[in-house]
PDB file of C-alpha atoms in Angstrom:
ATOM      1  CA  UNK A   1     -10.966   4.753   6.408  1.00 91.00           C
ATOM      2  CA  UNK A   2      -8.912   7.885   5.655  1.00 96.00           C
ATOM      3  CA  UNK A   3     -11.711   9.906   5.907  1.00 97.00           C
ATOM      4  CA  UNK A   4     -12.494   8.814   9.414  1.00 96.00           C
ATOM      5  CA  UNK A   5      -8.996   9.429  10.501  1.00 98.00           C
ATOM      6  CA  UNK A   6      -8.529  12.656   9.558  1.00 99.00           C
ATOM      7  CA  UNK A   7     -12.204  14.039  10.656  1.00 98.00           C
ATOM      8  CA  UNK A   8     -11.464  12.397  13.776  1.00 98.00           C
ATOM      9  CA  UNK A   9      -8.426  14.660  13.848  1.00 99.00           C
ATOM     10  CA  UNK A  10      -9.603  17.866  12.279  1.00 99.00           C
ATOM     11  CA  UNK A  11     -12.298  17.769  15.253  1.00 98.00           C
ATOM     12  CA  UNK A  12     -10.525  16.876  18.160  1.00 99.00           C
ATOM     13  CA  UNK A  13      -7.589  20.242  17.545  1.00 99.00           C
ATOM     14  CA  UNK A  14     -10.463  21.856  16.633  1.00 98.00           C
ATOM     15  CA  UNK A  15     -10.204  22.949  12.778  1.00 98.00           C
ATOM     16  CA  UNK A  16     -12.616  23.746  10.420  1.00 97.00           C
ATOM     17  CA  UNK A  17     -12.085  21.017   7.801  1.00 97.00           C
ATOM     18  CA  UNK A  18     -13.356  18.073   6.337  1.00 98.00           C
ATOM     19  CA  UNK A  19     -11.847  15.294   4.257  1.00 98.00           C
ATOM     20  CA  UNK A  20     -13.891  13.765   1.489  1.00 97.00           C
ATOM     21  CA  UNK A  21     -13.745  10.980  -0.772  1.00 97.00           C
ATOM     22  CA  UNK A  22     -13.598  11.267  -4.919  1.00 97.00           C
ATOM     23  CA  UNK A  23     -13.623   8.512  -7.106  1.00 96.00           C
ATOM     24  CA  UNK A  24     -12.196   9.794 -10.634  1.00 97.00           C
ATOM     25  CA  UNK A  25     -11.745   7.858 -13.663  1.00 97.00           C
ATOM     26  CA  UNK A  26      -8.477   8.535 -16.602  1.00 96.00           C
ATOM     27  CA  UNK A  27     -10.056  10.761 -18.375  1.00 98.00           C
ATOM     28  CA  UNK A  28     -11.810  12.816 -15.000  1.00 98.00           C
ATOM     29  CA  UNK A  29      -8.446  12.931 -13.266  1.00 98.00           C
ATOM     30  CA  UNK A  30      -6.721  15.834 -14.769  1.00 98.00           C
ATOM     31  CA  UNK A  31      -9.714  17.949 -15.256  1.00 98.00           C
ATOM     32  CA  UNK A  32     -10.630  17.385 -11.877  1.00 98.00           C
ATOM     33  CA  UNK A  33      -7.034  18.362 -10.707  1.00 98.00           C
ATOM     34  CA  UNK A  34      -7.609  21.769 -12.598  1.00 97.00           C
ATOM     35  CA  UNK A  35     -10.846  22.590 -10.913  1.00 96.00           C
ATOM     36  CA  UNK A  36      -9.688  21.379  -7.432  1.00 96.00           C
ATOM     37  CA  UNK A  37      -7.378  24.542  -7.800  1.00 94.00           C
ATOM     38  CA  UNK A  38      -9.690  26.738  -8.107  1.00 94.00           C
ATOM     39  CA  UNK A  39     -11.069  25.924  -4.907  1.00 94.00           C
ATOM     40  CA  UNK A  40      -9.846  26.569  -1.382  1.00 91.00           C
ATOM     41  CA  UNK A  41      -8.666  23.570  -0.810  1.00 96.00           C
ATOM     42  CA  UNK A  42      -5.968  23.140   1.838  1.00 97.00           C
ATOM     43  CA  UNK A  43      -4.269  19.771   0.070  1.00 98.00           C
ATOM     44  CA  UNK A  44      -5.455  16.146  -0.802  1.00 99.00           C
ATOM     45  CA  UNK A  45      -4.153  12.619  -0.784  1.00 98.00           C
ATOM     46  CA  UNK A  46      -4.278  10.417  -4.139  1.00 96.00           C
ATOM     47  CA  UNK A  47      -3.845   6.970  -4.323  1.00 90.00           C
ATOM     48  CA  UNK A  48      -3.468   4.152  -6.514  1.00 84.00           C
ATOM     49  CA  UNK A  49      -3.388   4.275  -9.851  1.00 87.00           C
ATOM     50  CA  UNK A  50      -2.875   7.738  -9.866  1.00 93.00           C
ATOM     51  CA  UNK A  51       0.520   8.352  -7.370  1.00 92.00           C
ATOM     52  CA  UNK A  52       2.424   8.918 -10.528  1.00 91.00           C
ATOM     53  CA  UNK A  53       0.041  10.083 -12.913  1.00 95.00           C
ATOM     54  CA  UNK A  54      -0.576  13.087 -10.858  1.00 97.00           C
ATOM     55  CA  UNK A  55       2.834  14.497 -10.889  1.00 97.00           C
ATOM     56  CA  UNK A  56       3.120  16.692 -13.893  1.00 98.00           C
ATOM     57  CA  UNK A  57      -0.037  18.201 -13.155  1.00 98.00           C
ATOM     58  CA  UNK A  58       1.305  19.946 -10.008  1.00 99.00           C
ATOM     59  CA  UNK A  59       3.294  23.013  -9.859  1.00 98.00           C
ATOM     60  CA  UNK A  60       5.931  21.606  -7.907  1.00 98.00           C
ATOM     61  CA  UNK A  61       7.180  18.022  -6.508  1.00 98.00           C
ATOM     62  CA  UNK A  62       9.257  17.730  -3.165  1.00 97.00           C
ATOM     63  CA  UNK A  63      12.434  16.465  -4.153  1.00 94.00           C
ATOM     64  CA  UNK A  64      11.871  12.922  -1.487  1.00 93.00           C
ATOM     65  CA  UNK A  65       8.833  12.510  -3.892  1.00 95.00           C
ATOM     66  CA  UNK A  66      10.832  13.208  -7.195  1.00 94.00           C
ATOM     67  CA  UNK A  67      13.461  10.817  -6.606  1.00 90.00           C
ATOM     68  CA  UNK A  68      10.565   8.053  -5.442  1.00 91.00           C
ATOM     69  CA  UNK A  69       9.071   8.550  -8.725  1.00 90.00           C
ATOM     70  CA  UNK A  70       5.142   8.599  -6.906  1.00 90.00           C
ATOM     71  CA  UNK A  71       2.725  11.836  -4.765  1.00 94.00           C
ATOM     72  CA  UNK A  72       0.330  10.549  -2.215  1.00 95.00           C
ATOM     73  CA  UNK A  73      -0.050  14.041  -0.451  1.00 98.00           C
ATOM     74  CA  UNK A  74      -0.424  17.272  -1.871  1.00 99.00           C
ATOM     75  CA  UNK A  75      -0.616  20.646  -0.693  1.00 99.00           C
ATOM     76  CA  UNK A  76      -2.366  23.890  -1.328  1.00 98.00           C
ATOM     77  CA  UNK A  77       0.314  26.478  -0.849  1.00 97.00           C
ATOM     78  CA  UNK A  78      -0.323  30.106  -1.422  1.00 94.00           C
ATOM     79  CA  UNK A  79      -2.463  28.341  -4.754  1.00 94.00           C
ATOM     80  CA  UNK A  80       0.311  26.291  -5.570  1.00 97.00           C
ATOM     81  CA  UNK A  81       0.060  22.490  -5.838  1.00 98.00           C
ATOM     82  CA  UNK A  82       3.005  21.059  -3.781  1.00 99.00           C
ATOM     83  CA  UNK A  83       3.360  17.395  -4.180  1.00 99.00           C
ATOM     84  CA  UNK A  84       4.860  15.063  -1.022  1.00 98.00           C
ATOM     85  CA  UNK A  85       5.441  11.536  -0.264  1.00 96.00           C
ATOM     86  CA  UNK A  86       4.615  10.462   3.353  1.00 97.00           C
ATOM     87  CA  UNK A  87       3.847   6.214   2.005  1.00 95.00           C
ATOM     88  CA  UNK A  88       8.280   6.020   2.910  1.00 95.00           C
ATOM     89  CA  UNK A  89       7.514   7.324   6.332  1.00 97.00           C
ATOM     90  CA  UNK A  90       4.569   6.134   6.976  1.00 98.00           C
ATOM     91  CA  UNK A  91       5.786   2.593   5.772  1.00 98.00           C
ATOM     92  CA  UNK A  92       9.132   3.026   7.898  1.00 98.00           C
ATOM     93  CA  UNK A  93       7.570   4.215  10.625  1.00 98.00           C
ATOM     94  CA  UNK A  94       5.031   1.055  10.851  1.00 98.00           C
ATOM     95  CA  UNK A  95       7.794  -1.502  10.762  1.00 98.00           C
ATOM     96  CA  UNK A  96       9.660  -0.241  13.178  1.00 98.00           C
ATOM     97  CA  UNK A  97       6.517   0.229  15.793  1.00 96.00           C
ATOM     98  CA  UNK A  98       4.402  -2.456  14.623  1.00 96.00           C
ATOM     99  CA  UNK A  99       6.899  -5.296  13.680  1.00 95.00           C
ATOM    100  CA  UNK A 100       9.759  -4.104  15.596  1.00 96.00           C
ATOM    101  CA  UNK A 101      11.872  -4.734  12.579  1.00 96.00           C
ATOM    102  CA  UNK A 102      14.658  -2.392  12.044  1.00 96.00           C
ATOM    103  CA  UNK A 103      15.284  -3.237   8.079  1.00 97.00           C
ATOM    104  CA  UNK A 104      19.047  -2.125   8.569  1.00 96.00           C
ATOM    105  CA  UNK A 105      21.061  -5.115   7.353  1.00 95.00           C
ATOM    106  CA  UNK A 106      18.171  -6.619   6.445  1.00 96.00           C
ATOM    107  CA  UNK A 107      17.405  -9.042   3.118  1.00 96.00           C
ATOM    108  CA  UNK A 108      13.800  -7.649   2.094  1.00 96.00           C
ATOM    109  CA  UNK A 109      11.191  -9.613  -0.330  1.00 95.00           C
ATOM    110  CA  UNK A 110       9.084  -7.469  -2.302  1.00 96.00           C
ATOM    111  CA  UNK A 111       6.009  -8.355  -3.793  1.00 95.00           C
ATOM    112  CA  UNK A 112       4.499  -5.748  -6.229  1.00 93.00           C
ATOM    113  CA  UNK A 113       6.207  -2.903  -8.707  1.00 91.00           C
ATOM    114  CA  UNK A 114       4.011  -0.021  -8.482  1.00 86.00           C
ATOM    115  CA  UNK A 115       3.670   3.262  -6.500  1.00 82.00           C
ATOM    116  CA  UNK A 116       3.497   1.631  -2.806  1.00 88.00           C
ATOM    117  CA  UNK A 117       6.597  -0.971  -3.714  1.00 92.00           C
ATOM    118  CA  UNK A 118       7.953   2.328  -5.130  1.00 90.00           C
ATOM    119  CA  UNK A 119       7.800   4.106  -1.789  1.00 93.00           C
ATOM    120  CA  UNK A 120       8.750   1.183   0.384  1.00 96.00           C
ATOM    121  CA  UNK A 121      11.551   0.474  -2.052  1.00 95.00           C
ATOM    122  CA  UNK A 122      13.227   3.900  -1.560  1.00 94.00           C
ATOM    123  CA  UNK A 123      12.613   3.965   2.402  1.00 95.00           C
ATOM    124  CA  UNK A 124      14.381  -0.117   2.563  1.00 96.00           C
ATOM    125  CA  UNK A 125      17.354   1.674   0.850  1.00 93.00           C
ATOM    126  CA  UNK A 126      17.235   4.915   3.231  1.00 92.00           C
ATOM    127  CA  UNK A 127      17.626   2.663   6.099  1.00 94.00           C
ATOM    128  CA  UNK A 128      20.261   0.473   4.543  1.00 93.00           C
ATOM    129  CA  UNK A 129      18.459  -2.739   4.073  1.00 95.00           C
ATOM    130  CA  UNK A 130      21.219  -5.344   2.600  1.00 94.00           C
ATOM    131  CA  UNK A 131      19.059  -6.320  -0.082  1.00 94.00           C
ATOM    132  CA  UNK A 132      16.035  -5.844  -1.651  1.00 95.00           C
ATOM    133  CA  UNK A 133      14.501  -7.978  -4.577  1.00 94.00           C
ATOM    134  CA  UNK A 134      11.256  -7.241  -6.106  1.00 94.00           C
ATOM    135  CA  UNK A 135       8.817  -9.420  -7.418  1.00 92.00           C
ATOM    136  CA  UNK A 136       5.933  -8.328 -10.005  1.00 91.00           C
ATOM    137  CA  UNK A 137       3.599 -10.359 -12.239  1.00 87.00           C
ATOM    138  CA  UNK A 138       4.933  -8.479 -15.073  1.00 88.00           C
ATOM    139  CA  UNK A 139       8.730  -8.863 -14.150  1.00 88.00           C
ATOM    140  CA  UNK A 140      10.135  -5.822 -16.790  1.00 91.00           C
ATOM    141  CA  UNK A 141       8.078  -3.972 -13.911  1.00 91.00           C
ATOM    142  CA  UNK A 142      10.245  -5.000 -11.216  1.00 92.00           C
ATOM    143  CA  UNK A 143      13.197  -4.816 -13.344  1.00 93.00           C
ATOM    144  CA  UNK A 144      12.513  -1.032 -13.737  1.00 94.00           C
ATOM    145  CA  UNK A 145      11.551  -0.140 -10.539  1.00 93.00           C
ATOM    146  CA  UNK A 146      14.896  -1.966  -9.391  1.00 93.00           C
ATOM    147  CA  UNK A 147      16.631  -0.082 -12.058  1.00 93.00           C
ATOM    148  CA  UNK A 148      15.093   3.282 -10.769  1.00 91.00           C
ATOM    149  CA  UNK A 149      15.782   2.810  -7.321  1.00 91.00           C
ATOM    150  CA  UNK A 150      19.459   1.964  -7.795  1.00 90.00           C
ATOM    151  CA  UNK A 151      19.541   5.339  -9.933  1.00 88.00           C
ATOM    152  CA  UNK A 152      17.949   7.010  -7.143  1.00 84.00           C
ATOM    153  CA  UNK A 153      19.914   5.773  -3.950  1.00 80.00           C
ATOM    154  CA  UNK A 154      23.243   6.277  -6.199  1.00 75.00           C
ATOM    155  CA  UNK A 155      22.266  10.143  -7.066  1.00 66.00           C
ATOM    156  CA  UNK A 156      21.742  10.625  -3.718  1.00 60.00           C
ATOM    157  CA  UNK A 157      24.509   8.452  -1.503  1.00 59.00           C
ATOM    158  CA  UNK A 158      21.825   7.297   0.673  1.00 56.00           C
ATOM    159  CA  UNK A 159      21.591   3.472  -0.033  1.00 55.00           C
ATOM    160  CA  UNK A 160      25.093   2.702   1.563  1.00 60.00           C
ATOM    161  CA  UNK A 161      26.089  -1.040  -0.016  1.00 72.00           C
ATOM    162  CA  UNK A 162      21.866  -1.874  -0.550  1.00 83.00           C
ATOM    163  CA  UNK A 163      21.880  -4.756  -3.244  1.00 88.00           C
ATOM    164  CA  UNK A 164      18.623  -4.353  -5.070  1.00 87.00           C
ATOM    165  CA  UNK A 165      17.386  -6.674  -7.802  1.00 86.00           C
ATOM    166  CA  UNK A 166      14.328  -8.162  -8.980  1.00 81.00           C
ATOM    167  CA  UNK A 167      13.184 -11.563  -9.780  1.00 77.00           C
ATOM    168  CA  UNK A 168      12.227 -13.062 -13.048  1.00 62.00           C
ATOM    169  CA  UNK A 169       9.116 -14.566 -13.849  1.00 57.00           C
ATOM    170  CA  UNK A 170       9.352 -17.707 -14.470  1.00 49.00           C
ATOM    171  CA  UNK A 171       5.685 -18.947 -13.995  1.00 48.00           C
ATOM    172  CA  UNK A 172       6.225 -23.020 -14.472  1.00 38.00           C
ATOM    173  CA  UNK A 173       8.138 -23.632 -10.991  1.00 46.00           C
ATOM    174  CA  UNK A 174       6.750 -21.591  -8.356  1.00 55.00           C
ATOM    175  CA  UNK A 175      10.210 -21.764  -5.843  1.00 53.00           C
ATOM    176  CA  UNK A 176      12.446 -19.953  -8.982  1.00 55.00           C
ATOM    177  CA  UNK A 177       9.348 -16.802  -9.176  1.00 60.00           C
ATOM    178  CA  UNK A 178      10.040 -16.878  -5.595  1.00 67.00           C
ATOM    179  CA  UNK A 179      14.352 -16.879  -5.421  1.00 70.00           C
ATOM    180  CA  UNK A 180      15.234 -15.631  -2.766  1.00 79.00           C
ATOM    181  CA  UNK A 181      12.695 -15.560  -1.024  1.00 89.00           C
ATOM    182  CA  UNK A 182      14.523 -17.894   1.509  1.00 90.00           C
ATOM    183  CA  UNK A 183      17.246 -16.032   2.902  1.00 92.00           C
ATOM    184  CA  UNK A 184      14.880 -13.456   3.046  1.00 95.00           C
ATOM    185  CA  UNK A 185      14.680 -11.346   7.095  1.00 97.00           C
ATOM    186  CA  UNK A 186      11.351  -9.313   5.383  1.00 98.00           C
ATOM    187  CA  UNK A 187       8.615 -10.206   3.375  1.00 97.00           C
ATOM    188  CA  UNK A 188       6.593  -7.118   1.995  1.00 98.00           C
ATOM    189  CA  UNK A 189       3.538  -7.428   0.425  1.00 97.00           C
ATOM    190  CA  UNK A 190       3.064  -4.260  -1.907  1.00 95.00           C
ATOM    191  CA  UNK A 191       0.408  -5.303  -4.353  1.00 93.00           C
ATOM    192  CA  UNK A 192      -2.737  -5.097  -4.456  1.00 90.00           C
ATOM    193  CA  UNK A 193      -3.416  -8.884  -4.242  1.00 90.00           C
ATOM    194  CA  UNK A 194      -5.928  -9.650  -1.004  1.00 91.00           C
ATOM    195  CA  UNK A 195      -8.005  -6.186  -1.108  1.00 90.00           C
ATOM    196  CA  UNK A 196     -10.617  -8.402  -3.364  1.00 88.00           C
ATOM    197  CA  UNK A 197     -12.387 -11.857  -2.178  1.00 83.00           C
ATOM    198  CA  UNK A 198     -11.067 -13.991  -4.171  1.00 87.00           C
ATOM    199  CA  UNK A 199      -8.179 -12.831  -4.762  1.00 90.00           C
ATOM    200  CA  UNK A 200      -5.402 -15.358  -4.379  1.00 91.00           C
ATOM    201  CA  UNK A 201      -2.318 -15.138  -1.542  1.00 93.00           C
ATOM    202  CA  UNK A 202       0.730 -13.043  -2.920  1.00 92.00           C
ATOM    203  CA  UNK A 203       2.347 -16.145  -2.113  1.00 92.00           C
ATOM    204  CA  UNK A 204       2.221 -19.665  -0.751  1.00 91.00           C
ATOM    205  CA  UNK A 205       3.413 -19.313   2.687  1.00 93.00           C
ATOM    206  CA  UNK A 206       4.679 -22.838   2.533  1.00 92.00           C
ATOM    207  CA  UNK A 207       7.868 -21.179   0.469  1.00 91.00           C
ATOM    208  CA  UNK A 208       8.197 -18.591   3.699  1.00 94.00           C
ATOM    209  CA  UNK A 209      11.488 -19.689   5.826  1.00 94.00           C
ATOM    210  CA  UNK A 210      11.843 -19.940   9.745  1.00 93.00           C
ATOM    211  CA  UNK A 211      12.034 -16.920  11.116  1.00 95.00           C
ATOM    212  CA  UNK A 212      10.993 -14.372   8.564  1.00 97.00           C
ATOM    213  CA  UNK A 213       8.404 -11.374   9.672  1.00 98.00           C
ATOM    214  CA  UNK A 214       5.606 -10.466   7.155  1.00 98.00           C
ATOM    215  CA  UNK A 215       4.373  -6.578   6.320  1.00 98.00           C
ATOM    216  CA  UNK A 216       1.185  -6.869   4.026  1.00 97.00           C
ATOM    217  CA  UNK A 217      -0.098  -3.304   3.484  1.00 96.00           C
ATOM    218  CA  UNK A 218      -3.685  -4.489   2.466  1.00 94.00           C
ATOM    219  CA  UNK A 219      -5.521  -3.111   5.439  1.00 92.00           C
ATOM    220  CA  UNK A 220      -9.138  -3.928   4.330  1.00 88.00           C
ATOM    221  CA  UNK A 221      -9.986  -7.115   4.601  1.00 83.00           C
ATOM    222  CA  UNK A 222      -8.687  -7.099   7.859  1.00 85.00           C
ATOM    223  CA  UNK A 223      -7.427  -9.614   8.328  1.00 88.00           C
ATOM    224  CA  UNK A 224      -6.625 -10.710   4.572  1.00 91.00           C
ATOM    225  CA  UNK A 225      -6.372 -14.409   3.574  1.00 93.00           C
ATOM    226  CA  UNK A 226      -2.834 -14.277   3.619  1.00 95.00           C
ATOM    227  CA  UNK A 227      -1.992 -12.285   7.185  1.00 96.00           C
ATOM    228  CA  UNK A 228      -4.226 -15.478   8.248  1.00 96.00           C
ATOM    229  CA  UNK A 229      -2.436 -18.258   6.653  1.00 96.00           C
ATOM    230  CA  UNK A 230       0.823 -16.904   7.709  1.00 96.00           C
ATOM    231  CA  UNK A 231      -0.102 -16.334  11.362  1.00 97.00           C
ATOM    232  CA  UNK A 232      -1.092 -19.978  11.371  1.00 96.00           C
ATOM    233  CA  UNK A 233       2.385 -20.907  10.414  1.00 95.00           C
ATOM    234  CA  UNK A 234       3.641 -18.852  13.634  1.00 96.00           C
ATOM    235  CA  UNK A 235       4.978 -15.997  11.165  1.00 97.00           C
ATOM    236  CA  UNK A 236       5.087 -12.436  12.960  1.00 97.00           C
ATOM    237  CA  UNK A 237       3.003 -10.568  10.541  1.00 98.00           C
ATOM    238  CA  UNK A 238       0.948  -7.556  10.239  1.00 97.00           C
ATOM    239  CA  UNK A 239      -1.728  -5.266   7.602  1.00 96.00           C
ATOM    240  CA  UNK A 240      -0.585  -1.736   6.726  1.00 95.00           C
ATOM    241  CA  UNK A 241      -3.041  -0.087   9.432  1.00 96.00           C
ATOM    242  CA  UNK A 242       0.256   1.468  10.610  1.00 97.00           C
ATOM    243  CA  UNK A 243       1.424   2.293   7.200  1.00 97.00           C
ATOM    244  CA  UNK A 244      -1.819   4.461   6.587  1.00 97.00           C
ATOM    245  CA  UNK A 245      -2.282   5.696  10.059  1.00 98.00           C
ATOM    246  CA  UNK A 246       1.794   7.120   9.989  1.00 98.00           C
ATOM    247  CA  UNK A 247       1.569   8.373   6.469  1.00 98.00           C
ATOM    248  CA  UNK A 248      -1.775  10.098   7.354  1.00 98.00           C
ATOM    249  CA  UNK A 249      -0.391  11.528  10.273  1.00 99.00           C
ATOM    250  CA  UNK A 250       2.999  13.189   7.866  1.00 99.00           C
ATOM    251  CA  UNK A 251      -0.008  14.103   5.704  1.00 99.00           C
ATOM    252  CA  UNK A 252      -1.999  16.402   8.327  1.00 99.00           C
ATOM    253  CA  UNK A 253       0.876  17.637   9.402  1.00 99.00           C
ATOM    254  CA  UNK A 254       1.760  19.422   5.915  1.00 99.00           C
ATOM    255  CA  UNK A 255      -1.881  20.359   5.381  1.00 98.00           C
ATOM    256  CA  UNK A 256      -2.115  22.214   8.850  1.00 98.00           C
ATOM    257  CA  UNK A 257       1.222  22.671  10.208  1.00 97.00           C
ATOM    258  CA  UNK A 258       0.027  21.200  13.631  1.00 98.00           C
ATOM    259  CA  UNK A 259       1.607  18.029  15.292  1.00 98.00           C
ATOM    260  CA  UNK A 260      -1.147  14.892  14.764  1.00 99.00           C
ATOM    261  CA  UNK A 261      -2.818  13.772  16.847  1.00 99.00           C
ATOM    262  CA  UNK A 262      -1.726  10.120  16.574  1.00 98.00           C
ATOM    263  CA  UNK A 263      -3.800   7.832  19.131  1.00 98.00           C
ATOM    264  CA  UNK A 264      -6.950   9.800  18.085  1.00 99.00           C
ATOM    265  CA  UNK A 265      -6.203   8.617  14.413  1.00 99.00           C
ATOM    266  CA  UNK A 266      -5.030   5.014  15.219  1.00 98.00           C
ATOM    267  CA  UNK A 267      -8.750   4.767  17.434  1.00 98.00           C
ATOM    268  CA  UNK A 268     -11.105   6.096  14.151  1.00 98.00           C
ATOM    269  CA  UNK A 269      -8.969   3.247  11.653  1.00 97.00           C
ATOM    270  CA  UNK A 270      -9.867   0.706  14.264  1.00 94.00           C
ATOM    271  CA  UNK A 271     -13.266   2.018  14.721  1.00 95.00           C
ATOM    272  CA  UNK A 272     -13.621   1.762  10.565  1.00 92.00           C
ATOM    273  CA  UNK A 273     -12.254  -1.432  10.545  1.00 89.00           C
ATOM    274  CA  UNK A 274     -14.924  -2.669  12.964  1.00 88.00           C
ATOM    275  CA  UNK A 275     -17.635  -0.933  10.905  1.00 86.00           C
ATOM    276  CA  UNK A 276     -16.481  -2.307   7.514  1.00 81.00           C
ATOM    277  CA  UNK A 277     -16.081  -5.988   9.020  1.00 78.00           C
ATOM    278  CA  UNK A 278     -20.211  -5.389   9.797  1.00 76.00           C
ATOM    279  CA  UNK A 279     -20.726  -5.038   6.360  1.00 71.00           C
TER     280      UNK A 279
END
């Protein structure tokens, strides 16, 4: 979908650029880096697994992106690899305009410990969420990326009086995985659990309490298993169309220094996602 996006944008201001798709493995990755550079390239996205992998192999890292720990955006300046995280904004951003869910005093649920949760992590402490607990299959991941964050938001005085904590795994009683999970205001969805068929929900959404509002930033299958199940329930959820459509928009931005244009973005996902549900 990216790729239809930002075409869609390059051609309606008019610029002579095209965004393309590579699919790298490990061992490509950092070769492929190299030779990217000596291209003219104006900048390039990178997603999962590579949002932290790609960081020492760029000549500089904007200090938002440092302190997140993950690049989705780099840019091409003056031959210089500059590396930028828009996933906080473009997660931010979303929840505010799609959810119209101020996280400020807010108790957030996170499921998932990688880059994204990384991201959206950072961001709920930004805003001042009241809590955030993080849930990961392997729970020494979510103890970390609590453990970073906390770092983080302390270096830099932004995270106010955020508690953040994670959640053991405790896989023979499904309610203690899931602790908290009822006074929670926010449920976020930052794995990758619903982008296969097959794959299972994140979570039952029997354990979801009255009154809670779902973000799931799996945008294709659209709609996923579990944005279904938990709209049957009369849960306010939505995908993270608006997370990639903001953080695109951030993205363009720093490649060409023009303002996006944002409905002619949001109309080329939509268009994708029509395409893709064809298929």
């Amino acid at each position: 979908l990216s790729p239809a996006m930002h075409n869609a944008a390059f051609k309606k201001l008019k610029i002579g650029a095209r965004y393309m798709l590579f699919e790298k493995s490990q061992e490509e990755f950092a070769p492929f880096i190299a030779q990217l550079k000596l291209t003219r390239v104006s900048g390039f996205n990178v997603t999962v697994p590579y949002k932290e992998t790609v960081m020492p192999l760029l000549d500089e890292v904007d200090e938002q992106a440092r302190q997140i720990g993950a690049v989705n955006t780099v840019v091409n300046k003056d031959g210089r690899f500059i590396g930028y995280n828009t996933d906080a904004f473009g997660f931010i951003t979303s929840l505010k305009s799609d959810l119209k869910c101020p996280p400020r005093g807010k108790n957030v649920f996170v499921i998932g410990a990688g880059g994204a949760a990384r991201a959206i992590g950072f961001a709920l402490a930004r805003e001042k969420a009241r809590e955030i607990r993080f849930y990961d299959i392997l729970s020494e991941r979510a103890k970390k990326l609590s453990q970073d964050i906390i770092k983080t938001v302390d270096a830099v005085g932004g995270g106010g009086n955020t508690e953040i904590t994670f959640v053991h795994n405790m896989p023979l009683n499904r309610r203690k995985i899931f602790s908290g999970i009822e006074s929670a205001d926010i449920l976020v969805n930052a794995s990758t659990c619903g982008m296969k068929t097959g794959d299972p929900m994140p979570i039952d959404p029997a354990l979801l309490p009255e009154g809670i509002v779902v973000y799931d930033i799996i945008y294709n299958p659209s709609p996923t298993k579990f944005i279904e199940a938990v709209k049957a329930r009369g849960v306010q959820a939505v995908n993270g169309l608006g997370m990639l459509l903001y953080q695109g928009a951030a993205a363009f931005e720093l490649w060409t220094g023009k303002a996006a244009p944002i409905e002619v973005m949001r109309g080329a996902l939509e268009e994708g996602l029509r395409e893709c549900r064809k298929k």
